mmCIF file of C-alpha atoms in Angstrom:
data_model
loop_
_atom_site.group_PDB
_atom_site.id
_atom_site.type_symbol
_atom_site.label_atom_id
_atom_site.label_comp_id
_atom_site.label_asym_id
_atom_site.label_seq_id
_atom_site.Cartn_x
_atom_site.Cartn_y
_atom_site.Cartn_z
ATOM 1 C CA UNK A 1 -16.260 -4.595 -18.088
ATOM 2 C CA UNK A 2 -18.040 -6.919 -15.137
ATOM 3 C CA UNK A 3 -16.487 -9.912 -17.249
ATOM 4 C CA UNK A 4 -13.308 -8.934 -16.666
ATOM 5 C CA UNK A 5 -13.156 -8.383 -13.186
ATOM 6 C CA UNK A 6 -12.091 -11.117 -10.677
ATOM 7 C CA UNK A 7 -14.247 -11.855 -7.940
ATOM 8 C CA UNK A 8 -12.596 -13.093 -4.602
ATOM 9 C CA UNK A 9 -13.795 -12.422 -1.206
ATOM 10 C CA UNK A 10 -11.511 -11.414 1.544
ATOM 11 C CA UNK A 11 -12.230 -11.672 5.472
ATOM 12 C CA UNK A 12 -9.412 -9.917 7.241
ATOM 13 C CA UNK A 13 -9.897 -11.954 10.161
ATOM 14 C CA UNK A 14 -9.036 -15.335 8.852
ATOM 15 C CA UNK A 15 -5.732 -16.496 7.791
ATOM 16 C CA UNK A 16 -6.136 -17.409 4.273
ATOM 17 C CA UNK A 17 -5.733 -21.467 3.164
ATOM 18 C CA UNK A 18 -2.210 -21.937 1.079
ATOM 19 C CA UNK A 19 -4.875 -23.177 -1.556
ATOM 20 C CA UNK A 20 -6.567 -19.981 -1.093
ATOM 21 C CA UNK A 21 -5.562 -17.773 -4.692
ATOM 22 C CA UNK A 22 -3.299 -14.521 -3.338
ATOM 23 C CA UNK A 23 -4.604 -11.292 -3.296
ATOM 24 C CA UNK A 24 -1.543 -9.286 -3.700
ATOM 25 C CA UNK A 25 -0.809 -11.656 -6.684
ATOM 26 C CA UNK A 26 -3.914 -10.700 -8.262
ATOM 27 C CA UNK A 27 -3.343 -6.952 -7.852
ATOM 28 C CA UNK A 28 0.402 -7.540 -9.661
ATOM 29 C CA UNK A 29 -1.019 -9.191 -12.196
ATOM 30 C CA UNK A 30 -4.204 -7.004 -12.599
ATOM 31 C CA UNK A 31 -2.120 -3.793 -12.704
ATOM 32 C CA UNK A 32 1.087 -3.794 -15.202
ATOM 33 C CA UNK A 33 3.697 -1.554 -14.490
ATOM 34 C CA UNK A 34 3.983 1.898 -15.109
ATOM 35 C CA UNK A 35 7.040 4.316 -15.118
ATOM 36 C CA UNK A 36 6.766 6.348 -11.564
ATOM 37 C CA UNK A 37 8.073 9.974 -12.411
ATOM 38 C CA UNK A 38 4.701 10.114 -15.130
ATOM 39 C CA UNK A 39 1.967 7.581 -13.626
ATOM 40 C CA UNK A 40 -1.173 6.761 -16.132
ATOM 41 C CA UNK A 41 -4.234 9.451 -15.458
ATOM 42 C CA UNK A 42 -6.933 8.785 -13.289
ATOM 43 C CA UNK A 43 -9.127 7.545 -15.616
ATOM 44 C CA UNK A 44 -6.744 5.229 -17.563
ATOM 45 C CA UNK A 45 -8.177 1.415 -17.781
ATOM 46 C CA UNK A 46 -5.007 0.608 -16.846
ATOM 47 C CA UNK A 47 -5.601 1.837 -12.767
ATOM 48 C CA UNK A 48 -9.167 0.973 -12.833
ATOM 49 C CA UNK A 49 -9.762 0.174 -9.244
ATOM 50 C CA UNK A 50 -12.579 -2.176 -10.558
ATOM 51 C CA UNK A 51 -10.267 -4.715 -12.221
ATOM 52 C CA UNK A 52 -10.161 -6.505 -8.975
ATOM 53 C CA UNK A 53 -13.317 -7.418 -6.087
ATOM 54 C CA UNK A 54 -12.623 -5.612 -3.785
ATOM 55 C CA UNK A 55 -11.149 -2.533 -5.564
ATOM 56 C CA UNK A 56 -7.748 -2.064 -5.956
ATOM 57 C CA UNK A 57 -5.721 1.381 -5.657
ATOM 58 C CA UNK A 58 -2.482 1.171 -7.290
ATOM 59 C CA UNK A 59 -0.444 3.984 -6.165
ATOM 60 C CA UNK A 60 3.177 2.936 -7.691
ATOM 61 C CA UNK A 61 3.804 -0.191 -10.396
ATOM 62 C CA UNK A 62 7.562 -0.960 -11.549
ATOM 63 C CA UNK A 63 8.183 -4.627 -12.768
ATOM 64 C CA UNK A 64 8.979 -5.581 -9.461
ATOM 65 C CA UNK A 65 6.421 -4.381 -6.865
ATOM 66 C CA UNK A 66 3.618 -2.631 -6.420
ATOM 67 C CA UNK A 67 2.192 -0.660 -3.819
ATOM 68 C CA UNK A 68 -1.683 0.533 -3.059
ATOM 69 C CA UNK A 69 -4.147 1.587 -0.705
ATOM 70 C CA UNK A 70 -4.771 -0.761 2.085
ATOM 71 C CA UNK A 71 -8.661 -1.745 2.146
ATOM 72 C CA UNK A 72 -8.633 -2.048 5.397
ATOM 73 C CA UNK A 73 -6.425 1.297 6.680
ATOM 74 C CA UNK A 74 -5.168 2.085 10.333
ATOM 75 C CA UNK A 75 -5.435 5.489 9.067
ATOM 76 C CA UNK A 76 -5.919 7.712 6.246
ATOM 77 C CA UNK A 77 -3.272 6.951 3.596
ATOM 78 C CA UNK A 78 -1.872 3.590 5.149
ATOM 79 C CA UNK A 79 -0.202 1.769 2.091
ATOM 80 C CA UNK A 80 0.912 -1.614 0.938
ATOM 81 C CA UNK A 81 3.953 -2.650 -0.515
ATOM 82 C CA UNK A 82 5.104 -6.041 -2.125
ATOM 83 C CA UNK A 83 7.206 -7.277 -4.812
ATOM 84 C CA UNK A 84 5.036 -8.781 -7.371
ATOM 85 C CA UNK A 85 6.320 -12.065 -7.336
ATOM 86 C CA UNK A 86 5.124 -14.510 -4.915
ATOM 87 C CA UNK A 87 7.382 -14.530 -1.659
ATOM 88 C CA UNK A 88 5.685 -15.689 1.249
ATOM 89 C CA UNK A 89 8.034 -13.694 4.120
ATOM 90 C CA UNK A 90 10.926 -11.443 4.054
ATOM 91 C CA UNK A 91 13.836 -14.087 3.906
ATOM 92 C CA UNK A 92 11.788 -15.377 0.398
ATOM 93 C CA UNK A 93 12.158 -12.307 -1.696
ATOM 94 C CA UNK A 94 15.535 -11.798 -3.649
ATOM 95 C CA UNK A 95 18.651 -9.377 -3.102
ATOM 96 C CA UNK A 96 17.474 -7.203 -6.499
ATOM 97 C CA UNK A 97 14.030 -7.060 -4.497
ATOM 98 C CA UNK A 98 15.191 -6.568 -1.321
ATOM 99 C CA UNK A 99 16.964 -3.476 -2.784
ATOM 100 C CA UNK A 100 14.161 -2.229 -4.693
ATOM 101 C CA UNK A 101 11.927 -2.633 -1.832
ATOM 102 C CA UNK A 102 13.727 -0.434 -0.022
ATOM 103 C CA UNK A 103 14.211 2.349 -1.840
ATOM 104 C CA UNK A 104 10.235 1.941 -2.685
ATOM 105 C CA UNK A 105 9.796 2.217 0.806
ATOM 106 C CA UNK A 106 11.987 5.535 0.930
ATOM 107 C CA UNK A 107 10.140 6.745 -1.858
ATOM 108 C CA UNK A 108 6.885 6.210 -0.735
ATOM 109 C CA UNK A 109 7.478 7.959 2.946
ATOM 110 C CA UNK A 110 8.432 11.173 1.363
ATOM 111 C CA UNK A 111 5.589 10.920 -0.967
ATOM 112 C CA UNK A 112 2.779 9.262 2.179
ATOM 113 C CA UNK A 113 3.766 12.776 3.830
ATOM 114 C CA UNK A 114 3.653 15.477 0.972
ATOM 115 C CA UNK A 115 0.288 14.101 0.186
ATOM 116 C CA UNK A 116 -1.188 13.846 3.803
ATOM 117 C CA UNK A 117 0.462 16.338 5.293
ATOM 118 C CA UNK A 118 1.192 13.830 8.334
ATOM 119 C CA UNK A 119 5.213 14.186 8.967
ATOM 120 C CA UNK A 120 4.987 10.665 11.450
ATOM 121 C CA UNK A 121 4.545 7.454 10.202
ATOM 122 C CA UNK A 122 4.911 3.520 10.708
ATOM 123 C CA UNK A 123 6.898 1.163 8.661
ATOM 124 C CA UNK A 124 5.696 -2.284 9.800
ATOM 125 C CA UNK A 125 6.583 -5.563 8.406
ATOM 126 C CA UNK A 126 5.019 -9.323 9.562
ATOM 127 C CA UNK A 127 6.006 -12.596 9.026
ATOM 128 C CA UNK A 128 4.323 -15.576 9.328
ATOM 129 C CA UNK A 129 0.396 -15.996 10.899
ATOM 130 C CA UNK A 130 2.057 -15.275 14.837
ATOM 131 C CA UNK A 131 3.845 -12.141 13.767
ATOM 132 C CA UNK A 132 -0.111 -11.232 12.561
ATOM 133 C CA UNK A 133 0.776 -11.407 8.269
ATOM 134 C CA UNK A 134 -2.993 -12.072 7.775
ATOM 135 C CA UNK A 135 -1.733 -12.326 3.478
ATOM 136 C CA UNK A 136 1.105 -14.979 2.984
ATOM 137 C CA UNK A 137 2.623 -12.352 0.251
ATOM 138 C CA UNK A 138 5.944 -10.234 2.208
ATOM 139 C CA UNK A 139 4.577 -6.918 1.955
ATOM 140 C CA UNK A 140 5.184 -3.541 3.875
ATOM 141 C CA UNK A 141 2.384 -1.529 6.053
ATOM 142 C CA UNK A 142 3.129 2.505 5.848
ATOM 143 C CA UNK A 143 0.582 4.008 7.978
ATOM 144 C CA UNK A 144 0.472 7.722 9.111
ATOM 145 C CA UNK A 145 0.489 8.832 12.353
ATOM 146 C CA UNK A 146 -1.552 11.542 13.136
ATOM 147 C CA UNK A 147 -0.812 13.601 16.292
ATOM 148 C CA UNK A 148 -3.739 13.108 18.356
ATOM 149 C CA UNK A 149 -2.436 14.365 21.786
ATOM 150 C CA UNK A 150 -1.744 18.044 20.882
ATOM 151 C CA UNK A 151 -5.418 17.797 19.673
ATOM 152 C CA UNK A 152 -6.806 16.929 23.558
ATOM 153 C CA UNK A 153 -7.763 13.323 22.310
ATOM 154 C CA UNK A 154 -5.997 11.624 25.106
ATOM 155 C CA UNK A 155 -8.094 8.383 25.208
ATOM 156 C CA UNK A 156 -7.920 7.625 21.751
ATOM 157 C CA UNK A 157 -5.411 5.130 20.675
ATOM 158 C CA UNK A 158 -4.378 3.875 17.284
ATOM 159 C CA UNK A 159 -5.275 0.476 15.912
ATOM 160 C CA UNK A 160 -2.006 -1.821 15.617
ATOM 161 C CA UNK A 161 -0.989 -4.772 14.789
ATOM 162 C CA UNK A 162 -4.859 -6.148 13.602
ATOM 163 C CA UNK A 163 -6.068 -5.027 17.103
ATOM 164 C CA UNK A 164 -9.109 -2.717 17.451
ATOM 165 C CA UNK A 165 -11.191 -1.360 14.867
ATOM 166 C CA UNK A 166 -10.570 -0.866 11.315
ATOM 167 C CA UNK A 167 -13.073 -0.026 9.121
ATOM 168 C CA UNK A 168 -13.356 -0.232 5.039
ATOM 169 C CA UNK A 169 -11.931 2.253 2.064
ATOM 170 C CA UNK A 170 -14.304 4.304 0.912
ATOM 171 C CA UNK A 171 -14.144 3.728 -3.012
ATOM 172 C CA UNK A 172 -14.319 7.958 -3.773
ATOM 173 C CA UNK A 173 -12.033 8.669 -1.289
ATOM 174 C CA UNK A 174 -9.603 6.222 -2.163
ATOM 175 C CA UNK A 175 -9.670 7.101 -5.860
ATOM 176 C CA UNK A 176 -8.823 10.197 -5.147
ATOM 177 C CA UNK A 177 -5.857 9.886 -2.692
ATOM 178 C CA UNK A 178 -4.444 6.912 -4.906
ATOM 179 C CA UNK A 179 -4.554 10.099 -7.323
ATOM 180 C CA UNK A 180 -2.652 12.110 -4.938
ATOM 181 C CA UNK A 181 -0.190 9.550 -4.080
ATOM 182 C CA UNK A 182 0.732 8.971 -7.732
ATOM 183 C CA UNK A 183 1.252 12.891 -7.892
ATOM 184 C CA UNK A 184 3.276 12.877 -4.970
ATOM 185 C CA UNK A 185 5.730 9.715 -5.885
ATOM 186 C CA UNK A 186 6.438 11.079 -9.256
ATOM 187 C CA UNK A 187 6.809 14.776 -7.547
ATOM 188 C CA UNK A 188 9.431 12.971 -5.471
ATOM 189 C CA UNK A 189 11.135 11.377 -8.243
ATOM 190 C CA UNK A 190 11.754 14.749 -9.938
ATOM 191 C CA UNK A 191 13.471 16.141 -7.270
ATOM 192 C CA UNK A 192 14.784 13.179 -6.354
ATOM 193 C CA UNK A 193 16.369 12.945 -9.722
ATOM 194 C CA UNK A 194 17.250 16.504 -9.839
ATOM 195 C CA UNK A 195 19.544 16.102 -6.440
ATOM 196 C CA UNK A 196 21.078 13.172 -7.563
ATOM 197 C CA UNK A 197 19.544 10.701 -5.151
ATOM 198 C CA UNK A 198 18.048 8.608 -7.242
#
């Protein structure tokens, strides 16, 4: 399946060229849509992370966003979120995805925190290169927040905002929270649905 997977290298430290081909675009078009309450299994072509260079881990697919593992994560679990059509910064996308957007985002929180068991987390949105978007595609950061105080680590300090260290997905691990994450969302959307809320 080599033949069929695209190839694009990614530096998160330089601001892409608006000639440059969009990752996020790739990932929407890579991974088609599938309905959140009963995701694909595991080991359905359809998720394979290896569709895309680096590996992509789609954790929720409707026809208008998607949402997957960040390769580079502040912490275990950060996500992405984006509508799948190219909009450059929050005042591009559309009412309809503005709207869908945000209930993804509500979705996904209750879902981040069943599966890590972390009950803080970031929403963080940038716009444009000196509000640090790094990839000219709107998209949302939700990143757990571990308590690390109660723990005694006083000194340590979580990365924010592209500052400090950040280090690469581990392929296995990913796989398997994406896996998780999938579980979770469509856990939410049954109860979800059975309350009403939906």
């Amino acid at each position: 399946m080599a033949e069929d997977k695209i190839i694009q290298s990614f530096d998160p430290g330089a601001i892409p060229a608006a000639s440059d081909p969009c990752p996020f675009c790739n990932i929407a078009a890579a991974y088609a849509p599938f309905e959140p309450s009963s995701p694909p299994p595991a080991s359905s072509a359809s998720l394979d992370p290896a569709k895309l260079a680096p590996s992509a881990f789609v954790v929720l697919s409707t026809p208008t966003l998607v949402a997957f593992l960040d390769i580079l994560p502040l912490s275990h679990g950060h996500l992405l979120l984006c509508p799948r059509a190219h909009r450059p910064k929050l005042t591009d996308v559309t009412a309809g995805e503005a709207a869908e957007l945000g209930a993804a985002l509500r979705l996904l929180s209750a879902a981040l925190v069943r599966a890590t068991g972390v009950p803080d987390w970031n929403v963080v949105q940038n716009n444009g290169a000196a509000a640090a978007q790094v990839v000219g595609h709107v998209h949302y950061h939700l990143i757990p927040r571990p308590e690390i105080r109660a723990s005694g680590r006083f000194s340590e300090s979580f990365t924010m905002f592209g500052r400090g260290v950040r280090h690469e997905l581990d392929d296995d691990e990913a796989a398997a929270l994406a896996e998780t994450l999938r579980g979770s969302v469509a856990a939410v959307v049954e109860e979800e649905g059975r309350k009403g809320r939906l």
